[in-house]
């Protein structure tokens, strides 16, 4: 039967949390027309059996997967095997308070097509998180914001607690890895209006965490795959190619000025002119090649040129500083010191220009 709300919950050995979870969902949502679809990866602790017995009293179903394991694929499985117009995704371990579902639904009623229960908006947060986990969590978000501009519309694209309109997801082809299903959904779906509501990430009530270092590696691989799919990886390669062309312009003009231009004794001036010329050619190539799709009609070309210039000048200073520190300070081989400087300055230029110049 077609329900209006499908709540998809992946489970792996969560027996201890199920009864409280189901009761709290029911008291938050009744009398709305909802169903809970659990996707259990063949837990050994009797999770699925408990859900089955509770399904006599509550609108629940459990799908048991025997061949596959993994949080993100379990969530997709649940999305594909449910049919509510609104889909809610959450964890089973009561870290996502079921009462917040009603906040998600109200935001959807006010016009959002995807709503995220966010730790990083005012009123949100997490209980009992150690400093290391906080830093990893924040670092992962910063990385996603930098490398995948489509995630910048929300402060917490890593959340595992969210709701969306099924129609807006369309026929998206979802191929996530690891844990971060929301990233995949946001990038592959056709959402126009994302909203966030605050929530406090509770401490785990029972059972054990399945989060481990392997998940962090999976996250980086997933990020890379999303960069490939969205064209952001190709954009970065283009940016590096343009940078390399700038080296040619720089050397060529410097050679011309000092050899044919009679500036042999004014080599610093010749160098400054050569650097500025390469910044300008880099800008033009980036404007019409690397960031062609991000030029906004009516926005100011000269303002962008100025921003690019300032960022690249700072990049050159950073490169010189790194070279000085590594070669003169630490005695590293000079070409290695130079190469490290170039890599860091390139990253600096790329990140700052995607954030400020071609937003
Ligand atoms: N079906 C399925 N569910 C999983 C799998 N791994 C984790 N889950 C479920 O996904 C949800 C989130 O997993 P957790 O281990 O709680 O991850 P976390 O909340 O980031 O980490 P903690 O704060 O330590 O709990 C829980 O409901 C788990 O039962 C899996 O491989 N398959
Ligand atoms: Mg958890």
Coordinates of C-alpha atoms and ligand atoms in Angstrom, one line a residue:
X1 CA 0.0 0.0 0.0
X2 CA 1.2 3.5 -0.8
X3 CA 2.1 5.2 2.5
X4 CA 2.8 8.9 2.5
X5 CA 5.9 8.7 4.7
X6 CA 8.5 5.9 4.5
X7 CA 11.2 5.9 7.3
X8 CA 14.2 3.9 6.2
X9 CA 16.4 2.6 9.0
X10 CA 19.5 0.5 8.4
X11 CA 20.3 -1.9 11.3
X12 CA 23.2 -4.2 12.2
X13 CA 23.0 -5.7 15.7
X14 CA 20.7 -3.1 17.1
X15 CA 18.2 -5.3 19.0
X16 CA 18.7 -3.4 22.3
X17 CA 17.5 -0.2 20.7
X18 CA 14.6 -1.3 18.5
X19 CA 11.7 -1.3 21.0
X20 CA 12.3 2.2 22.3
X21 CA 13.0 3.5 18.8
X22 CA 9.7 2.1 17.4
X23 CA 7.7 3.4 20.4
X24 CA 9.2 6.9 20.1
X25 CA 8.6 7.1 16.4
X26 CA 5.0 6.0 16.8
X27 CA 4.3 8.6 19.5
X28 CA 5.9 11.3 17.5
X29 CA 4.1 10.4 14.2
X30 CA 0.8 8.9 15.0
X31 CA -1.8 9.4 13.5
X32 CA 0.1 10.2 10.4
X33 CA 0.2 7.7 7.6
X34 CA 3.7 6.2 7.9
X35 CA 5.7 3.0 7.7
X36 CA 9.1 2.1 8.9
X37 CA 11.3 0.0 6.6
X38 CA 14.2 -1.6 8.4
X39 CA 17.1 -2.9 6.3
X40 CA 19.0 -5.5 8.4
X41 CA 22.2 -7.1 7.2
X42 CA 21.5 -10.4 8.8
X43 CA 22.2 -9.4 12.4
X44 CA 23.1 -12.2 14.7
X45 CA 21.4 -10.7 17.8
X46 CA 17.8 -11.2 16.7
X47 CA 17.2 -7.6 15.5
X48 CA 15.0 -8.8 12.6
X49 CA 13.0 -11.2 14.7
X50 CA 12.2 -8.5 17.2
X51 CA 11.1 -6.1 14.4
X52 CA 8.9 -8.9 13.0
X53 CA 7.2 -9.4 16.3
X54 CA 6.7 -5.7 16.8
X55 CA 5.1 -5.4 13.4
X56 CA 1.9 -6.8 14.8
X57 CA 1.5 -3.6 16.7
X58 CA 3.2 -1.0 14.6
X59 CA 3.5 -0.2 10.8
X60 CA 6.9 -1.9 10.4
X61 CA 8.7 -4.1 7.9
X62 CA 12.1 -5.6 7.9
X63 CA 14.1 -6.5 4.8
X64 CA 17.0 -8.9 5.6
X65 CA 19.9 -8.8 3.3
X66 CA 22.1 -11.9 3.4
X67 CA 24.5 -11.3 0.6
X68 CA 25.5 -7.7 1.2
X69 CA 26.8 -5.5 4.0
X70 CA 27.2 -1.8 4.3
X71 CA 25.3 1.2 5.6
X72 CA 24.9 3.2 2.4
X73 CA 23.8 0.3 0.2
X74 CA 21.4 -0.7 2.9
X75 CA 19.8 2.7 2.9
X76 CA 19.5 2.7 -0.9
X77 CA 17.9 -0.7 -0.7
X78 CA 15.3 0.6 1.7
X79 CA 14.6 3.7 -0.5
X80 CA 14.1 1.4 -3.5
X81 CA 11.9 -1.0 -1.6
X82 CA 9.5 1.6 -0.2
X83 CA 7.1 3.9 -1.9
X84 CA 6.2 6.8 0.5
X85 CA 6.2 10.2 -1.2
X86 CA 8.4 11.5 1.7
X87 CA 11.4 9.4 2.6
X88 CA 13.1 9.8 6.0
X89 CA 16.5 8.2 6.7
X90 CA 17.8 7.7 10.2
X91 CA 19.9 5.5 12.5
X92 CA 18.5 2.9 14.8
X93 CA 20.6 3.5 17.8
X94 CA 18.6 6.5 19.2
X95 CA 21.4 9.0 18.4
X96 CA 18.8 10.5 16.0
X97 CA 15.9 11.5 18.3
X98 CA 12.7 10.3 16.6
X99 CA 10.9 13.4 17.8
X100 CA 13.0 15.5 15.3
X101 CA 11.2 13.7 12.4
X102 CA 8.3 16.0 12.9
X103 CA 10.6 19.1 12.5
X104 CA 11.9 17.5 9.3
X105 CA 8.3 17.0 8.0
X106 CA 7.3 20.6 8.9
X107 CA 10.2 22.0 7.0
X108 CA 9.1 19.9 4.0
X109 CA 5.6 21.2 4.4
X110 CA 7.0 24.7 4.2
X111 CA 8.4 23.9 0.7
X112 CA 11.8 22.2 1.1
X113 CA 12.4 19.2 -1.0
X114 CA 15.2 17.9 1.2
X115 CA 15.7 18.6 4.9
X116 CA 18.7 17.7 7.0
X117 CA 18.8 17.2 10.7
X118 CA 21.9 19.2 11.3
X119 CA 24.5 19.3 14.1
X120 CA 26.0 22.4 12.7
X121 CA 23.1 24.9 12.7
X122 CA 22.1 27.0 15.7
X123 CA 20.6 24.8 18.3
X124 CA 22.3 21.7 17.0
X125 CA 25.3 19.8 18.4
X126 CA 26.6 16.5 19.7
X127 CA 26.8 15.0 23.2
X128 CA 29.9 13.4 24.5
X129 CA 32.0 13.6 21.4
X130 CA 35.7 13.7 21.9
X131 CA 37.9 16.3 20.4
X132 CA 39.3 13.9 17.8
X133 CA 35.9 12.8 16.5
X134 CA 34.8 16.5 16.4
X135 CA 37.9 17.4 14.3
X136 CA 37.4 14.5 11.9
X137 CA 33.7 15.4 11.5
X138 CA 34.4 19.0 10.8
X139 CA 37.4 18.2 8.6
X140 CA 35.2 15.9 6.5
X141 CA 32.6 18.6 6.0
X142 CA 35.2 21.2 5.0
X143 CA 36.7 18.8 2.5
X144 CA 33.2 18.2 1.0
X145 CA 32.4 21.9 0.8
X146 CA 35.8 22.6 -0.9
X147 CA 35.7 19.8 -3.4
X148 CA 32.0 19.4 -4.1
X149 CA 30.4 22.8 -4.5
X150 CA 26.9 21.2 -4.7
X151 CA 27.1 20.5 -1.0
X152 CA 27.7 24.1 0.0
X153 CA 24.0 24.8 0.4
X154 CA 24.0 22.9 3.7
X155 CA 26.2 23.0 6.8
X156 CA 26.0 19.3 7.5
X157 CA 26.2 17.3 4.3
X158 CA 27.5 14.3 6.3
X159 CA 24.3 13.8 8.3
X160 CA 22.7 10.4 8.5
X161 CA 19.3 11.9 9.5
X162 CA 17.3 13.6 6.7
X163 CA 14.1 13.6 4.7
X164 CA 13.4 14.2 1.1
X165 CA 10.7 14.2 -1.5
X166 CA 10.9 11.0 -3.5
X167 CA 9.9 12.8 -6.7
X168 CA 12.8 15.2 -6.4
X169 CA 15.3 12.3 -6.3
X170 CA 14.0 11.3 -9.7
X171 CA 15.7 8.3 -11.4
X172 CA 19.1 9.1 -9.7
X173 CA 21.7 6.4 -10.1
X174 CA 23.1 6.0 -6.6
X175 CA 26.4 4.3 -6.1
X176 CA 27.8 5.3 -2.7
X177 CA 30.5 3.8 -0.7
X178 CA 30.9 3.6 3.0
X179 CA 28.7 5.7 5.2
X180 CA 27.9 9.0 3.6
X181 CA 24.6 8.4 1.8
X182 CA 23.4 12.0 2.0
X183 CA 26.3 13.3 -0.1
X184 CA 25.4 10.8 -2.8
X185 CA 21.7 11.7 -2.7
X186 CA 22.3 15.5 -2.7
X187 CA 24.6 15.2 -5.7
X188 CA 22.7 12.8 -7.8
X189 CA 19.2 14.1 -6.9
X190 CA 17.5 17.2 -8.4
X191 CA 16.8 19.1 -5.3
X192 CA 16.1 22.8 -5.5
X193 CA 15.4 23.8 -2.0
X194 CA 17.5 22.3 0.8
X195 CA 16.7 23.2 4.5
X196 CA 18.3 22.3 7.8
X197 CA 16.8 21.9 11.2
X198 CA 18.9 21.6 14.3
X199 CA 19.3 18.5 16.4
X200 CA 21.5 17.2 19.2
X201 CA 23.3 14.0 18.2
X202 CA 22.7 11.8 21.3
X203 CA 25.1 9.3 22.7
X204 CA 24.5 5.7 21.7
X205 CA 22.0 4.0 24.1
X206 CA 23.0 0.3 23.5
X207 CA 24.8 -1.9 21.1
X208 CA 28.1 -1.2 19.5
X209 CA 29.4 1.4 17.1
X210 CA 30.3 0.1 13.6
X211 CA 32.3 3.2 12.8
X212 CA 36.0 2.6 12.3
X213 CA 39.1 3.9 10.5
X214 CA 38.2 2.0 7.4
X215 CA 35.1 4.3 7.0
X216 CA 37.4 7.3 6.9
X217 CA 39.3 5.8 3.9
X218 CA 36.0 4.9 2.3
X219 CA 34.9 8.5 2.7
X220 CA 37.9 9.8 0.8
X221 CA 37.3 7.2 -2.0
X222 CA 33.7 8.2 -2.1
X223 CA 34.6 11.9 -2.3
X224 CA 37.0 11.2 -5.2
X225 CA 34.3 9.2 -7.0
X226 CA 31.8 12.1 -6.6
X227 CA 34.5 14.6 -7.8
X228 CA 34.8 12.4 -10.9
X229 CA 31.1 12.2 -11.5
X230 CA 30.4 15.9 -11.0
X231 CA 33.3 17.0 -13.2
X232 CA 35.1 18.7 -10.2
X233 CA 38.1 16.4 -10.7
X234 CA 38.4 17.4 -14.4
X235 CA 38.1 21.1 -13.3
X236 CA 41.0 20.7 -11.0
X237 CA 43.1 19.1 -13.7
X238 CA 42.2 22.0 -16.1
X239 CA 43.3 24.4 -13.4
X240 CA 46.7 22.7 -13.1
X241 CA 47.0 22.7 -16.9
X242 CA 46.3 26.4 -17.0
X243 CA 48.9 26.9 -14.2
X244 CA 51.5 25.0 -16.3
X245 CA 50.8 27.2 -19.3
X246 CA 51.4 30.1 -17.0
X247 CA 54.9 28.9 -16.3
X248 CA 55.6 28.9 -20.0
X249 CA 54.2 32.5 -20.3
X250 CA 56.3 33.6 -17.3
X251 CA 59.6 32.1 -18.6
X252 CA 58.9 33.3 -22.2
X253 CA 58.2 36.9 -21.3
X254 CA 61.1 37.0 -18.9
X255 CA 63.4 35.7 -21.6
X256 CA 62.1 38.2 -24.1
X257 CA 62.4 41.2 -21.8
X258 CA 65.9 40.3 -20.6
X259 CA 67.3 39.2 -24.0
X260 CA 65.6 41.2 -26.6
X261 CA 63.9 43.9 -24.5
X262 CA 67.1 45.4 -23.2
X263 CA 66.1 44.7 -19.5
X264 CA 69.1 42.5 -18.8
X265 CA 70.1 44.7 -15.9
X266 CA 66.6 45.2 -14.6
X267 CA 65.9 41.6 -14.1
X268 CA 63.6 42.0 -11.0
X269 CA 61.4 44.4 -13.0
X270 CA 61.4 42.0 -15.9
X271 CA 60.4 39.2 -13.5
X272 CA 57.6 41.2 -12.0
X273 CA 56.2 41.9 -15.5
X274 CA 56.5 38.3 -16.5
X275 CA 54.7 37.1 -13.3
X276 CA 51.9 39.6 -13.8
X277 CA 51.5 38.6 -17.5
X278 CA 51.2 35.0 -16.5
X279 CA 48.6 35.8 -13.8
X280 CA 46.6 37.6 -16.5
X281 CA 46.8 34.8 -19.1
X282 CA 46.0 32.2 -16.3
X283 CA 43.0 34.3 -15.4
X284 CA 41.6 34.5 -18.9
X285 CA 42.1 30.8 -19.5
X286 CA 40.4 29.9 -16.1
X287 CA 37.6 32.3 -16.9
X288 CA 36.8 30.8 -20.3
X289 CA 37.9 27.2 -19.8
X290 CA 38.2 26.0 -16.2
X291 CA 35.3 27.9 -14.6
X292 CA 33.3 28.7 -17.8
X293 CA 30.1 27.3 -16.2
X294 CA 30.5 29.4 -13.0
X295 CA 30.6 32.8 -14.7
X296 CA 27.5 34.6 -13.7
X297 CA 25.9 37.0 -16.1
X298 CA 26.2 40.5 -15.0
X299 CA 28.9 39.8 -12.5
X300 CA 32.1 41.8 -12.7
X301 CA 35.0 40.6 -14.8
X302 CA 37.4 43.1 -13.4
X303 CA 36.5 42.3 -9.8
X304 CA 37.2 38.6 -10.5
X305 CA 40.5 39.6 -12.1
X306 CA 41.5 41.6 -9.1
X307 CA 40.6 38.7 -6.7
X308 CA 42.5 36.2 -8.8
X309 CA 45.5 38.5 -8.8
X310 CA 45.5 39.0 -5.0
X311 CA 45.0 35.3 -4.3
X312 CA 47.8 34.3 -6.7
X313 CA 50.2 36.9 -5.4
X314 CA 49.6 35.5 -1.9
X315 CA 50.1 32.0 -3.4
X316 CA 53.5 33.1 -4.8
X317 CA 54.5 34.5 -1.4
X318 CA 53.4 31.2 0.2
X319 CA 55.5 29.3 -2.3
X320 CA 58.5 31.5 -1.6
X321 CA 58.0 31.1 2.2
X322 CA 57.8 27.3 2.0
X323 CA 60.9 27.2 -0.2
X324 CA 62.8 29.4 2.2
X325 CA 61.7 27.4 5.2
X326 CA 62.4 23.9 3.7
X327 CA 65.6 24.7 1.9
X328 CA 67.3 27.4 4.0
X329 CA 65.7 26.4 7.3
X330 CA 65.6 22.6 7.2
X331 CA 68.3 22.0 4.5
X332 CA 66.0 19.9 2.2
X333 CA 67.2 19.4 -1.4
X334 CA 66.4 22.7 -3.2
X335 CA 64.2 21.2 -6.0
X336 CA 62.2 19.2 -3.6
X337 CA 61.6 22.3 -1.5
X338 CA 60.5 24.1 -4.6
X339 CA 58.2 21.3 -5.7
X340 CA 56.5 21.1 -2.2
X341 CA 56.0 24.9 -2.4
X342 CA 54.5 24.6 -5.9
X343 CA 52.0 21.9 -4.8
X344 CA 50.9 23.8 -1.7
X345 CA 50.6 27.1 -3.6
X346 CA 48.6 25.4 -6.3
X347 CA 46.1 24.0 -3.8
X348 CA 45.9 27.4 -2.1
X349 CA 45.2 29.1 -5.4
X350 CA 42.6 26.5 -6.4
X351 CA 40.7 26.4 -3.1
X352 CA 40.7 30.2 -2.6
X353 CA 39.6 30.9 -6.2
X354 CA 36.8 28.3 -6.1
X355 CA 35.6 29.9 -2.9
X356 CA 36.0 33.6 -3.7
X357 CA 36.6 34.2 -7.4
X358 CA 34.3 31.7 -9.2
X359 CA 31.9 30.9 -6.4
Ligands
LIG1 N1 22.1 -2.6 7.4 C1 23.3 -2.2 7.9 N2 23.2 -1.2 8.8 C2 24.4 -0.7 9.4 C3 25.7 -1.2 8.9 N3 26.6 -0.5 9.6 C4 26.0 0.3 10.5 N4 24.6 0.2 10.3 C5 23.5 0.9 11.0 O1 23.7 2.3 10.6 C6 23.4 3.1 11.7 C7 24.6 4.0 12.1 O2 25.7 3.2 12.5 P1 26.6 3.5 13.8 O3 27.5 2.4 14.0 O4 25.7 3.9 14.8 O5 27.5 4.8 13.3 P2 27.6 6.2 14.0 O6 26.3 6.6 14.6 O7 28.3 7.1 13.0 O8 28.7 5.8 15.2 P3 28.4 5.8 16.8 O9 28.3 7.3 17.2 O10 29.6 5.2 17.3 O11 27.2 5.1 17.0 C8 23.0 2.2 12.9 O12 21.6 2.1 12.8 C9 23.6 0.9 12.5 O13 22.9 -0.2 13.0 C10 25.7 -2.2 7.9 O14 26.7 -2.6 7.5 N5 24.5 -2.6 7.5
LIG2 MG1 25.4 5.6 15.9

